[in-house]
mmCIF file with all atom_site columns, C-alpha atoms in Angstrom:
data_model
loop_
_atom_site.group_PDB
_atom_site.id
_atom_site.type_symbol
_atom_site.label_atom_id
_atom_site.label_alt_id
_atom_site.label_comp_id
_atom_site.label_asym_id
_atom_site.label_entity_id
_atom_site.label_seq_id
_atom_site.pdbx_PDB_ins_code
_atom_site.Cartn_x
_atom_site.Cartn_y
_atom_site.Cartn_z
_atom_site.occupancy
_atom_site.B_iso_or_equiv
_atom_site.pdbx_formal_charge
_atom_site.auth_seq_id
_atom_site.auth_comp_id
_atom_site.auth_asym_id
_atom_site.auth_atom_id
_atom_site.pdbx_PDB_model_num
ATOM 1   C CA . MET A 1 1   ? -11.367 15.969  30.421 1.00 49.00 ? 136 MET A CA 1
ATOM 2   C CA . ASN A 1 2   ? -8.374  17.534  32.177 1.00 60.00 ? 137 ASN A CA 1
ATOM 3   C CA . LEU A 1 3   ? -9.516  15.930  35.424 1.00 60.00 ? 138 LEU A CA 1
ATOM 4   C CA . LEU A 1 4   ? -9.558  12.498  33.751 1.00 57.00 ? 139 LEU A CA 1
ATOM 5   C CA . ILE A 1 5   ? -6.095  12.989  32.261 1.00 58.00 ? 140 ILE A CA 1
ATOM 6   C CA . SER A 1 6   ? -4.738  14.140  35.627 1.00 63.00 ? 141 SER A CA 1
ATOM 7   C CA . ALA A 1 7   ? -6.230  11.092  37.340 1.00 59.00 ? 142 ALA A CA 1
ATOM 8   C CA . LEU A 1 8   ? -4.736  8.752   34.735 1.00 54.00 ? 143 LEU A CA 1
ATOM 9   C CA . GLU A 1 9   ? -1.302  10.306  35.158 1.00 59.00 ? 144 GLU A CA 1
ATOM 10  C CA . LYS A 1 10  ? -1.400  9.537   38.894 1.00 59.00 ? 145 LYS A CA 1
ATOM 11  C CA . THR A 1 11  ? -2.183  5.832   38.421 1.00 55.00 ? 146 THR A CA 1
ATOM 12  C CA . ASN A 1 12  ? -0.125  2.848   37.331 1.00 52.00 ? 147 ASN A CA 1
ATOM 13  C CA . PHE A 1 13  ? -2.589  2.434   34.457 1.00 52.00 ? 148 PHE A CA 1
ATOM 14  C CA . ALA A 1 14  ? -1.213  5.552   32.796 1.00 55.00 ? 149 ALA A CA 1
ATOM 15  C CA . SER A 1 15  ? 2.360   4.323   33.110 1.00 67.00 ? 150 SER A CA 1
ATOM 16  C CA . ALA A 1 16  ? 1.380   0.960   31.598 1.00 68.00 ? 151 ALA A CA 1
ATOM 17  C CA . ILE A 1 17  ? -0.235  2.731   28.632 1.00 69.00 ? 152 ILE A CA 1
ATOM 18  C CA . SER A 1 18  ? 2.813   4.977   28.333 1.00 70.00 ? 153 SER A CA 1
ATOM 19  C CA . LYS A 1 19  ? 5.128   1.976   28.175 1.00 69.00 ? 154 LYS A CA 1
ATOM 20  C CA . LEU A 1 20  ? 3.001   0.436   25.438 1.00 71.00 ? 155 LEU A CA 1
ATOM 21  C CA . LEU A 1 21  ? 2.167   3.443   23.302 1.00 74.00 ? 156 LEU A CA 1
ATOM 22  C CA . HIS A 1 22  ? 4.452   6.422   23.964 1.00 80.00 ? 157 HIS A CA 1
ATOM 23  C CA . LEU A 1 23  ? 7.182   6.684   21.367 1.00 84.00 ? 158 LEU A CA 1
ATOM 24  C CA . HIS A 1 24  ? 10.249  8.795   22.128 1.00 85.00 ? 159 HIS A CA 1
ATOM 25  C CA . THR A 1 25  ? 11.909  10.565  19.206 1.00 88.00 ? 160 THR A CA 1
ATOM 26  C CA . ARG A 1 26  ? 14.831  12.948  18.992 1.00 91.00 ? 161 ARG A CA 1
ATOM 27  C CA . SER A 1 27  ? 15.434  15.623  16.390 1.00 93.00 ? 162 SER A CA 1
ATOM 28  C CA . GLN A 1 28  ? 18.862  17.168  15.965 1.00 96.00 ? 163 GLN A CA 1
ATOM 29  C CA . ILE A 1 29  ? 19.316  20.360  13.926 1.00 96.00 ? 164 ILE A CA 1
ATOM 30  C CA . THR A 1 30  ? 22.834  21.480  13.030 1.00 97.00 ? 165 THR A CA 1
ATOM 31  C CA . CYS A 1 31  ? 23.482  25.049  11.900 1.00 97.00 ? 166 CYS A CA 1
ATOM 32  C CA . LEU A 1 32  ? 25.922  24.929  8.988  1.00 97.00 ? 167 LEU A CA 1
ATOM 33  C CA . GLY A 1 33  ? 27.002  28.509  9.729  1.00 96.00 ? 168 GLY A CA 1
ATOM 34  C CA . CYS A 1 34  ? 28.325  28.049  13.277 1.00 97.00 ? 169 CYS A CA 1
ATOM 35  C CA . ASN A 1 35  ? 27.939  24.244  13.773 1.00 97.00 ? 170 ASN A CA 1
ATOM 36  C CA . SER A 1 36  ? 25.735  24.702  16.851 1.00 97.00 ? 171 SER A CA 1
ATOM 37  C CA . ILE A 1 37  ? 23.356  21.830  17.539 1.00 97.00 ? 172 ILE A CA 1
ATOM 38  C CA . VAL A 1 38  ? 19.803  22.003  18.866 1.00 96.00 ? 173 VAL A CA 1
ATOM 39  C CA . VAL A 1 39  ? 18.338  18.757  20.203 1.00 96.00 ? 174 VAL A CA 1
ATOM 40  C CA . THR A 1 40  ? 14.598  18.337  20.708 1.00 94.00 ? 175 THR A CA 1
ATOM 41  C CA . ASP A 1 41  ? 13.065  15.298  22.412 1.00 92.00 ? 176 ASP A CA 1
ATOM 42  C CA . GLU A 1 42  ? 9.423   14.506  21.749 1.00 90.00 ? 177 GLU A CA 1
ATOM 43  C CA . THR A 1 43  ? 6.906   11.929  22.879 1.00 87.00 ? 178 THR A CA 1
ATOM 44  C CA . SER A 1 44  ? 4.093   10.744  20.639 1.00 85.00 ? 179 SER A CA 1
ATOM 45  C CA . THR A 1 45  ? 1.705   7.832   20.313 1.00 84.00 ? 180 THR A CA 1
ATOM 46  C CA . PHE A 1 46  ? 2.612   7.243   16.664 1.00 86.00 ? 181 PHE A CA 1
ATOM 47  C CA . LEU A 1 47  ? 5.521   7.656   14.281 1.00 86.00 ? 182 LEU A CA 1
ATOM 48  C CA . PRO A 1 48  ? 4.612   10.075  11.455 1.00 86.00 ? 183 PRO A CA 1
ATOM 49  C CA . LEU A 1 49  ? 6.598   9.148   8.354  1.00 86.00 ? 184 LEU A CA 1
ATOM 50  C CA . PRO A 1 50  ? 6.533   11.265  5.202  1.00 82.00 ? 185 PRO A CA 1
ATOM 51  C CA . LEU A 1 51  ? 6.938   9.420   1.934  1.00 78.00 ? 186 LEU A CA 1
ATOM 52  C CA . PRO A 1 52  ? 10.561  9.447   0.800  1.00 73.00 ? 187 PRO A CA 1
ATOM 53  C CA . LYS A 1 53  ? 11.191  11.865  -2.051 1.00 68.00 ? 188 LYS A CA 1
ATOM 54  C CA . LYS A 1 54  ? 11.813  9.020   -4.525 1.00 66.00 ? 189 LYS A CA 1
ATOM 55  C CA . SER A 1 55  ? 8.316   7.602   -3.848 1.00 60.00 ? 190 SER A CA 1
ATOM 56  C CA . GLN A 1 56  ? 6.677   10.220  -6.059 1.00 64.00 ? 191 GLN A CA 1
ATOM 57  C CA . THR A 1 57  ? 8.393   8.813   -9.147 1.00 71.00 ? 192 THR A CA 1
ATOM 58  C CA . ILE A 1 58  ? 8.127   5.061   -8.534 1.00 79.00 ? 193 ILE A CA 1
ATOM 59  C CA . LYS A 1 59  ? 5.184   2.651   -8.416 1.00 83.00 ? 194 LYS A CA 1
ATOM 60  C CA . GLU A 1 60  ? 6.042   0.807   -5.207 1.00 87.00 ? 195 GLU A CA 1
ATOM 61  C CA . ILE A 1 61  ? 7.990   1.445   -2.011 1.00 87.00 ? 196 ILE A CA 1
ATOM 62  C CA . LEU A 1 62  ? 8.867   -0.681  1.017  1.00 87.00 ? 197 LEU A CA 1
ATOM 63  C CA . LEU A 1 63  ? 7.906   0.274   4.566  1.00 86.00 ? 198 LEU A CA 1
ATOM 64  C CA . GLU A 1 64  ? 11.586  -0.095  5.508  1.00 85.00 ? 199 GLU A CA 1
ATOM 65  C CA . ASP A 1 65  ? 12.377  2.778   3.135  1.00 85.00 ? 200 ASP A CA 1
ATOM 66  C CA . PHE A 1 66  ? 10.180  5.067   5.255  1.00 84.00 ? 201 PHE A CA 1
ATOM 67  C CA . ILE A 1 67  ? 12.124  4.217   8.424  1.00 84.00 ? 202 ILE A CA 1
ATOM 68  C CA . ASN A 1 68  ? 15.507  4.529   6.696  1.00 85.00 ? 203 ASN A CA 1
ATOM 69  C CA . ASP A 1 69  ? 14.571  7.863   5.132  1.00 86.00 ? 204 ASP A CA 1
ATOM 70  C CA . TYR A 1 70  ? 13.266  9.166   8.477  1.00 86.00 ? 205 TYR A CA 1
ATOM 71  C CA . CYS A 1 71  ? 16.614  8.421   10.147 1.00 86.00 ? 206 CYS A CA 1
ATOM 72  C CA . LEU A 1 72  ? 18.796  9.961   7.411  1.00 89.00 ? 207 LEU A CA 1
ATOM 73  C CA . GLU A 1 73  ? 20.454  13.300  7.972  1.00 92.00 ? 208 GLU A CA 1
ATOM 74  C CA . GLN A 1 74  ? 18.787  15.687  5.533  1.00 91.00 ? 209 GLN A CA 1
ATOM 75  C CA . PRO A 1 75  ? 19.325  19.334  4.573  1.00 94.00 ? 210 PRO A CA 1
ATOM 76  C CA . PHE A 1 76  ? 16.633  21.869  5.432  1.00 88.00 ? 211 PHE A CA 1
ATOM 77  C CA . ASP A 1 77  ? 14.632  22.901  2.388  1.00 84.00 ? 212 ASP A CA 1
ATOM 78  C CA . ARG A 1 78  ? 14.543  26.509  3.634  1.00 91.00 ? 213 ARG A CA 1
ATOM 79  C CA . LEU A 1 79  ? 16.820  28.807  5.619  1.00 95.00 ? 214 LEU A CA 1
ATOM 80  C CA . TYR A 1 80  ? 17.086  28.063  9.337  1.00 95.00 ? 215 TYR A CA 1
ATOM 81  C CA . HIS A 1 81  ? 17.171  30.802  11.989 1.00 96.00 ? 216 HIS A CA 1
ATOM 82  C CA . CYS A 1 82  ? 19.986  29.849  14.334 1.00 96.00 ? 217 CYS A CA 1
ATOM 83  C CA . HIS A 1 83  ? 19.630  31.144  17.890 1.00 94.00 ? 218 HIS A CA 1
ATOM 84  C CA . SER A 1 84  ? 23.369  30.802  18.532 1.00 96.00 ? 219 SER A CA 1
ATOM 85  C CA . CYS A 1 85  ? 24.717  32.902  15.655 1.00 95.00 ? 220 CYS A CA 1
ATOM 86  C CA . THR A 1 86  ? 21.361  34.714  15.069 1.00 95.00 ? 221 THR A CA 1
ATOM 87  C CA . ASN A 1 87  ? 21.655  34.250  11.297 1.00 96.00 ? 222 ASN A CA 1
ATOM 88  C CA . TYR A 1 88  ? 19.360  32.729  8.723  1.00 97.00 ? 223 TYR A CA 1
ATOM 89  C CA . THR A 1 89  ? 21.537  29.967  7.345  1.00 96.00 ? 224 THR A CA 1
ATOM 90  C CA . GLN A 1 90  ? 21.655  26.501  5.829  1.00 97.00 ? 225 GLN A CA 1
ATOM 91  C CA . ALA A 1 91  ? 21.060  23.652  8.273  1.00 97.00 ? 226 ALA A CA 1
ATOM 92  C CA . LYS A 1 92  ? 20.668  19.900  8.384  1.00 97.00 ? 227 LYS A CA 1
ATOM 93  C CA . GLN A 1 93  ? 18.346  17.760  10.466 1.00 94.00 ? 228 GLN A CA 1
ATOM 94  C CA . LYS A 1 94  ? 18.554  14.204  11.722 1.00 93.00 ? 229 LYS A CA 1
ATOM 95  C CA . SER A 1 95  ? 15.645  12.390  13.355 1.00 91.00 ? 230 SER A CA 1
ATOM 96  C CA . MET A 1 96  ? 15.932  9.223   15.382 1.00 88.00 ? 231 MET A CA 1
ATOM 97  C CA . ILE A 1 97  ? 13.806  6.925   17.479 1.00 84.00 ? 232 ILE A CA 1
ATOM 98  C CA . SER A 1 98  ? 14.975  6.867   21.089 1.00 79.00 ? 233 SER A CA 1
ATOM 99  C CA . SER A 1 99  ? 14.981  4.014   23.556 1.00 70.00 ? 234 SER A CA 1
ATOM 100 C CA . PRO A 1 100 ? 13.138  2.310   25.062 1.00 69.00 ? 235 PRO A CA 1
ATOM 101 C CA . LEU A 1 101 ? 11.393  0.820   22.064 1.00 72.00 ? 236 LEU A CA 1
ATOM 102 C CA . LEU A 1 102 ? 7.668   0.281   22.164 1.00 74.00 ? 237 LEU A CA 1
ATOM 103 C CA . SER A 1 103 ? 5.779   -2.970  22.437 1.00 77.00 ? 238 SER A CA 1
ATOM 104 C CA . VAL A 1 104 ? 3.208   -1.494  20.046 1.00 79.00 ? 239 VAL A CA 1
ATOM 105 C CA . LEU A 1 105 ? 4.439   0.679   17.178 1.00 82.00 ? 240 LEU A CA 1
ATOM 106 C CA . ILE A 1 106 ? 1.872   2.789   15.327 1.00 85.00 ? 241 ILE A CA 1
ATOM 107 C CA . ILE A 1 107 ? 3.124   4.220   12.031 1.00 86.00 ? 242 ILE A CA 1
ATOM 108 C CA . GLN A 1 108 ? 1.335   6.985   10.157 1.00 87.00 ? 243 GLN A CA 1
ATOM 109 C CA . LEU A 1 109 ? 2.299   7.278   6.489  1.00 85.00 ? 244 LEU A CA 1
ATOM 110 C CA . LYS A 1 110 ? 2.004   10.915  5.493  1.00 82.00 ? 245 LYS A CA 1
ATOM 111 C CA . ARG A 1 111 ? 0.759   10.808  1.904  1.00 77.00 ? 246 ARG A CA 1
ATOM 112 C CA . PHE A 1 112 ? 0.163   14.514  1.358  1.00 72.00 ? 247 PHE A CA 1
ATOM 113 C CA . PRO A 1 113 ? 3.054   16.774  0.299  1.00 68.00 ? 248 PRO A CA 1
ATOM 114 C CA . PHE A 1 114 ? 3.669   20.138  1.921  1.00 66.00 ? 249 PHE A CA 1
ATOM 115 C CA . ASP A 1 115 ? 2.940   22.261  -1.131 1.00 66.00 ? 250 ASP A CA 1
ATOM 116 C CA . ASP A 1 116 ? 0.107   24.277  -2.652 1.00 67.00 ? 251 ASP A CA 1
ATOM 117 C CA . THR A 1 117 ? -1.735  21.206  -3.925 1.00 67.00 ? 252 THR A CA 1
ATOM 118 C CA . SER A 1 118 ? -3.871  18.799  -1.968 1.00 67.00 ? 253 SER A CA 1
ATOM 119 C CA . GLN A 1 119 ? -2.871  15.880  -4.172 1.00 73.00 ? 254 GLN A CA 1
ATOM 120 C CA . LYS A 1 120 ? -2.507  12.579  -2.376 1.00 76.00 ? 255 LYS A CA 1
ATOM 121 C CA . ILE A 1 121 ? 0.576   10.488  -3.170 1.00 77.00 ? 256 ILE A CA 1
ATOM 122 C CA . ASN A 1 122 ? -0.840  7.082   -4.126 1.00 79.00 ? 257 ASN A CA 1
ATOM 123 C CA . THR A 1 123 ? 2.418   5.130   -4.339 1.00 82.00 ? 258 THR A CA 1
ATOM 124 C CA . PHE A 1 124 ? 1.835   1.490   -3.347 1.00 85.00 ? 259 PHE A CA 1
ATOM 125 C CA . VAL A 1 125 ? 3.488   0.625   -0.020 1.00 86.00 ? 260 VAL A CA 1
ATOM 126 C CA . ARG A 1 126 ? 4.625   -2.979  0.400  1.00 86.00 ? 261 ARG A CA 1
ATOM 127 C CA . TYR A 1 127 ? 4.973   -4.269  3.950  1.00 84.00 ? 262 TYR A CA 1
ATOM 128 C CA . LYS A 1 128 ? 5.762   -7.587  5.591  1.00 81.00 ? 263 LYS A CA 1
ATOM 129 C CA . LEU A 1 129 ? 3.708   -9.376  8.213  1.00 80.00 ? 264 LEU A CA 1
ATOM 130 C CA . GLN A 1 130 ? 6.729   -9.533  10.521 1.00 79.00 ? 265 GLN A CA 1
ATOM 131 C CA . TYR A 1 131 ? 9.726   -7.234  10.921 1.00 77.00 ? 266 TYR A CA 1
ATOM 132 C CA . LYS A 1 132 ? 12.960  -8.034  12.700 1.00 77.00 ? 267 LYS A CA 1
ATOM 133 C CA . ASN A 1 133 ? 15.531  -5.310  13.327 1.00 71.00 ? 268 ASN A CA 1
ATOM 134 C CA . LEU A 1 134 ? 13.319  -2.616  11.831 1.00 70.00 ? 269 LEU A CA 1
ATOM 135 C CA . ILE A 1 135 ? 14.494  0.063   14.249 1.00 71.00 ? 270 ILE A CA 1
ATOM 136 C CA . SER A 1 136 ? 17.201  -1.622  16.330 1.00 70.00 ? 271 SER A CA 1
ATOM 137 C CA . THR A 1 137 ? 19.076  -4.905  16.317 1.00 66.00 ? 272 THR A CA 1
ATOM 138 C CA . ASN A 1 138 ? 16.807  -6.716  18.756 1.00 75.00 ? 273 ASN A CA 1
ATOM 139 C CA . ASP A 1 139 ? 13.258  -5.660  17.929 1.00 77.00 ? 274 ASP A CA 1
ATOM 140 C CA . VAL A 1 140 ? 10.515  -7.830  16.434 1.00 82.00 ? 275 VAL A CA 1
ATOM 141 C CA . TYR A 1 141 ? 7.227   -6.359  15.267 1.00 82.00 ? 276 TYR A CA 1
ATOM 142 C CA . GLN A 1 142 ? 4.240   -8.242  13.860 1.00 84.00 ? 277 GLN A CA 1
ATOM 143 C CA . LEU A 1 143 ? 1.733   -6.439  11.705 1.00 85.00 ? 278 LEU A CA 1
ATOM 144 C CA . CYS A 1 144 ? -1.692  -6.669  13.332 1.00 86.00 ? 279 CYS A CA 1
ATOM 145 C CA . ALA A 1 145 ? -3.753  -3.954  11.604 1.00 88.00 ? 280 ALA A CA 1
ATOM 146 C CA . VAL A 1 146 ? -3.779  -1.436  8.775  1.00 88.00 ? 281 VAL A CA 1
ATOM 147 C CA . SER A 1 147 ? -6.041  1.579   8.466  1.00 88.00 ? 282 SER A CA 1
ATOM 148 C CA . SER A 1 148 ? -6.269  2.850   4.909  1.00 85.00 ? 283 SER A CA 1
ATOM 149 C CA . HIS A 1 149 ? -7.702  6.148   3.688  1.00 83.00 ? 284 HIS A CA 1
ATOM 150 C CA . ARG A 1 150 ? -9.375  6.116   0.272  1.00 83.00 ? 285 ARG A CA 1
ATOM 151 C CA . ARG A 1 151 ? -9.844  9.216   -1.881 1.00 80.00 ? 286 ARG A CA 1
ATOM 152 C CA . SER A 1 152 ? -8.353  12.669  -1.252 1.00 75.00 ? 287 SER A CA 1
ATOM 153 C CA . LEU A 1 153 ? -7.483  15.282  1.357  1.00 73.00 ? 288 LEU A CA 1
ATOM 154 C CA . ALA A 1 154 ? -10.909 16.878  0.861  1.00 77.00 ? 289 ALA A CA 1
ATOM 155 C CA . GLY A 1 155 ? -12.829 13.712  1.718  1.00 81.00 ? 290 GLY A CA 1
ATOM 156 C CA . GLY A 1 156 ? -12.959 9.961   1.627  1.00 84.00 ? 291 GLY A CA 1
ATOM 157 C CA . HIS A 1 157 ? -13.326 6.857   3.747  1.00 88.00 ? 292 HIS A CA 1
ATOM 158 C CA . TYR A 1 158 ? -11.162 4.911   6.174  1.00 88.00 ? 293 TYR A CA 1
ATOM 159 C CA . ILE A 1 159 ? -11.016 1.141   5.821  1.00 90.00 ? 294 ILE A CA 1
ATOM 160 C CA . ALA A 1 160 ? -9.498  -1.069  8.525  1.00 90.00 ? 295 ALA A CA 1
ATOM 161 C CA . PHE A 1 161 ? -7.859  -4.444  8.002  1.00 89.00 ? 296 PHE A CA 1
ATOM 162 C CA . ALA A 1 162 ? -7.025  -6.360  11.168 1.00 89.00 ? 297 ALA A CA 1
ATOM 163 C CA . LYS A 1 163 ? -5.611  -9.748  12.053 1.00 86.00 ? 298 LYS A CA 1
ATOM 164 C CA . ASN A 1 164 ? -7.989  -12.121 13.824 1.00 85.00 ? 299 ASN A CA 1
ATOM 165 C CA . TYR A 1 165 ? -5.921  -13.670 16.604 1.00 81.00 ? 300 TYR A CA 1
ATOM 166 C CA . GLN A 1 166 ? -8.255  -16.660 16.952 1.00 84.00 ? 301 GLN A CA 1
ATOM 167 C CA . THR A 1 167 ? -8.068  -17.724 13.303 1.00 85.00 ? 302 THR A CA 1
ATOM 168 C CA . LYS A 1 168 ? -4.590  -16.208 12.684 1.00 76.00 ? 303 LYS A CA 1
ATOM 169 C CA . GLN A 1 169 ? -5.917  -14.634 9.483  1.00 74.00 ? 304 GLN A CA 1
#
């Protein structure tokens, strides 16, 4: 497998796939004790979006709310160990999607909270068939497929819904 990955990295094919599917994100953590900033750049093939905190108390949420919540500066829910001042202190984090934007954007909605339960958050997510300016002022994304998981963290089934480009349905 490593040989195959190495071969792909040396070809133009790999760079074409990278341009289509590799998403660049940036996370910025600010120590509230000494105001030092740690920036981490990551590359992924999908954008993992946790459900906004308000989604657990409402019946329906928009996909745009996921993106907006992801990009908000938020306080850490636990103490942060700062390498500059070497203290455990309060901190805040901001995540952002870096340029260049992808031709294909894969979004994973994280429906399981990070707690002692394995309860799935079943809030209905409303999404449009086309998005303009979802991430930046000049992007246009068209929904082409949805993969949905039914049941719970312990088990279930995946169901795929995809657009047929010949019939446009």
